[in-house]
């Protein structure tokens, strides 16, 4: 393993590390995790902030320049905002973003902004308080909505709103979500629901992108937006004169494996090269065994070489995420 970049067997170079800092969450979304299944990683299994920072630092020596902090809900972990603010200080990291459900975001916005972070993805699956409660199990619609508005006001850009679309649950709100882009400079991104082997939301809730897009198009014509970065997973559009954008993310109907540049680090120290594969490389033990930086780098390369060409499921099974999304990081 000589070259100092993370290049997989299929010619893809990985420069994007998605870091989950906790598997805990203050919501219990239908499609992600339910209370009854809630067994969290024991605290001793969770990587410390210092361990994560060391790993990112080593990753930058291999071409990692983009880092997203996710979870669980990252902001429920003690000291999360202070940790996140340290990531842009790592030499070589050019782009740091945060994925959050927004419930605890508002109080942390100022701190995040001061650290130079500008990119936020905020999950919101309904614009109706009752429906939000049904989907998430918590009555926190106002907290999430207020955080979205506060993030715009504070100048974060882009502020992306992630909407997981579920048939018969929130599909009747697609047009309303799309309309937000006409009133606010928001990036509303519709995401195909991905079944997981660990939760019980029925497969018939899955709704594929052509159908989702048709709902958005029924409102008004959508104009495609060309993006320079070909690792972007969303197909992007805009309504005429709208300040915001609409993105469609279709891991099932149009998988983006060919341009996938991602590696995931779970909160318990597993490097996962593909969301839709059970493959991983443990990095926690090597970090705790005091391995040298070049040996840790070899583990990053090993995880990269394990990246499959495309999603892989169990034999004769339909594709699914091999764990709770909250445990992998989304
Ligand atoms: N708690 C944070 C949040 O809610 O954004 C970060 C973690 S969450 C696992 C990351 C993203 O994964 C969210 O946008 C969420 O909607 C999405 N997600 C979770 N489970 C999913 C599933 N089964 N299918 C599609 N997207 C999913």
mmCIF file of N, CA and C in Angstrom, residues 4 6 51-64 90-91 283 287 291-300:
data_model
loop_
_atom_site.group_PDB
_atom_site.id
_atom_site.type_symbol
_atom_site.label_atom_id
_atom_site.label_comp_id
_atom_site.label_asym_id
_atom_site.label_seq_id
_atom_site.Cartn_x
_atom_site.Cartn_y
_atom_site.Cartn_z
ATOM 1 N N UNK A 4 -0.230 7.596 -1.471
ATOM 2 C CA UNK A 4 -0.797 8.277 -0.324
ATOM 3 C C UNK A 4 -2.135 8.918 -0.595
ATOM 4 N N UNK A 6 -6.530 7.640 -0.951
ATOM 5 C CA UNK A 6 -7.464 6.539 -0.701
ATOM 6 C C UNK A 6 -8.146 6.191 -2.011
ATOM 7 N N UNK A 51 -9.603 10.886 19.723
ATOM 8 C CA UNK A 51 -9.368 9.781 18.772
ATOM 9 C C UNK A 51 -9.916 10.144 17.387
ATOM 10 N N UNK A 52 -11.092 10.760 17.377
ATOM 11 C CA UNK A 52 -11.683 11.129 16.073
ATOM 12 C C UNK A 52 -10.818 12.184 15.382
ATOM 13 N N UNK A 53 -10.382 13.180 16.156
ATOM 14 C CA UNK A 53 -9.567 14.249 15.549
ATOM 15 C C UNK A 53 -8.261 13.678 14.989
ATOM 16 N N UNK A 54 -7.704 12.724 15.727
ATOM 17 C CA UNK A 54 -6.454 12.112 15.238
ATOM 18 C C UNK A 54 -6.712 11.398 13.911
ATOM 19 N N UNK A 55 -7.818 10.664 13.860
ATOM 20 C CA UNK A 55 -8.121 9.922 12.638
ATOM 21 C C UNK A 55 -8.338 10.864 11.452
ATOM 22 N N UNK A 56 -9.071 11.954 11.696
ATOM 23 C CA UNK A 56 -9.309 12.910 10.597
ATOM 24 C C UNK A 56 -7.962 13.476 10.131
ATOM 25 N N UNK A 57 -7.152 13.810 11.107
ATOM 26 C CA UNK A 57 -5.839 14.370 10.791
ATOM 27 C C UNK A 57 -5.031 13.415 9.909
ATOM 28 N N UNK A 58 -5.046 12.143 10.270
ATOM 29 C CA UNK A 58 -4.316 11.150 9.459
ATOM 30 C C UNK A 58 -4.976 11.044 8.081
ATOM 31 N N UNK A 59 -6.300 11.115 8.072
ATOM 32 C CA UNK A 59 -7.047 11.044 6.804
ATOM 33 C C UNK A 59 -6.659 12.170 5.853
ATOM 34 N N UNK A 60 -6.409 13.342 6.391
ATOM 35 C CA UNK A 60 -6.060 14.464 5.493
ATOM 36 C C UNK A 60 -4.742 14.180 4.761
ATOM 37 N N UNK A 61 -3.874 13.410 5.410
ATOM 38 C CA UNK A 61 -2.622 13.025 4.745
ATOM 39 C C UNK A 61 -2.867 12.081 3.578
ATOM 40 N N UNK A 62 -4.086 11.555 3.496
ATOM 41 C CA UNK A 62 -4.438 10.616 2.417
ATOM 42 C C UNK A 62 -5.477 11.240 1.475
ATOM 43 N N UNK A 63 -5.650 12.539 1.591
ATOM 44 C CA UNK A 63 -6.542 13.224 0.651
ATOM 45 C C UNK A 63 -7.941 13.503 1.168
ATOM 46 N N UNK A 64 -8.229 13.149 2.416
ATOM 47 C CA UNK A 64 -9.545 13.528 2.961
ATOM 48 C C UNK A 64 -9.552 15.049 3.148
ATOM 49 N N UNK A 90 -8.204 21.635 11.452
ATOM 50 C CA UNK A 90 -7.249 20.614 10.996
ATOM 51 C C UNK A 90 -6.756 20.985 9.602
ATOM 52 N N UNK A 91 -5.440 21.084 9.466
ATOM 53 C CA UNK A 91 -4.880 21.463 8.162
ATOM 54 C C UNK A 91 -5.305 20.432 7.122
ATOM 55 N N UNK A 283 -11.348 0.410 13.576
ATOM 56 C CA UNK A 283 -10.225 1.343 13.755
ATOM 57 C C UNK A 283 -10.063 1.693 15.233
ATOM 58 N N UNK A 287 -6.463 2.337 17.203
ATOM 59 C CA UNK A 287 -6.227 3.647 17.827
ATOM 60 C C UNK A 287 -5.858 3.467 19.294
ATOM 61 N N UNK A 291 -1.226 2.360 17.924
ATOM 62 C CA UNK A 291 -0.551 2.211 16.625
ATOM 63 C C UNK A 291 -0.060 3.557 16.106
ATOM 64 N N UNK A 292 0.996 3.498 15.336
ATOM 65 C CA UNK A 292 1.568 4.722 14.760
ATOM 66 C C UNK A 292 0.668 5.246 13.644
ATOM 67 N N UNK A 293 0.864 6.522 13.316
ATOM 68 C CA UNK A 293 0.017 7.151 12.291
ATOM 69 C C UNK A 293 0.042 6.373 10.965
ATOM 70 N N UNK A 294 1.219 5.880 10.564
ATOM 71 C CA UNK A 294 1.280 5.183 9.261
ATOM 72 C C UNK A 294 0.490 3.869 9.301
ATOM 73 N N UNK A 295 0.403 3.261 10.491
ATOM 74 C CA UNK A 295 -0.383 2.028 10.599
ATOM 75 C C UNK A 295 -1.887 2.337 10.581
ATOM 76 N N UNK A 296 -2.249 3.444 11.217
ATOM 77 C CA UNK A 296 -3.662 3.865 11.167
ATOM 78 C C UNK A 296 -4.022 4.182 9.712
ATOM 79 N N UNK A 297 -3.087 4.853 9.026
ATOM 80 C CA UNK A 297 -3.311 5.182 7.609
ATOM 81 C C UNK A 297 -3.530 3.901 6.804
ATOM 82 N N UNK A 298 -2.806 2.858 7.122
ATOM 83 C CA UNK A 298 -2.987 1.584 6.408
ATOM 84 C C UNK A 298 -4.397 1.027 6.634
ATOM 85 N N UNK A 299 -4.945 1.237 7.828
ATOM 86 C CA UNK A 299 -6.317 0.778 8.082
ATOM 87 C C UNK A 299 -7.319 1.577 7.232
ATOM 88 N N UNK A 300 -7.054 2.875 7.074
ATOM 89 C CA UNK A 300 -7.933 3.683 6.205
ATOM 90 C C UNK A 300 -7.864 3.161 4.764
#
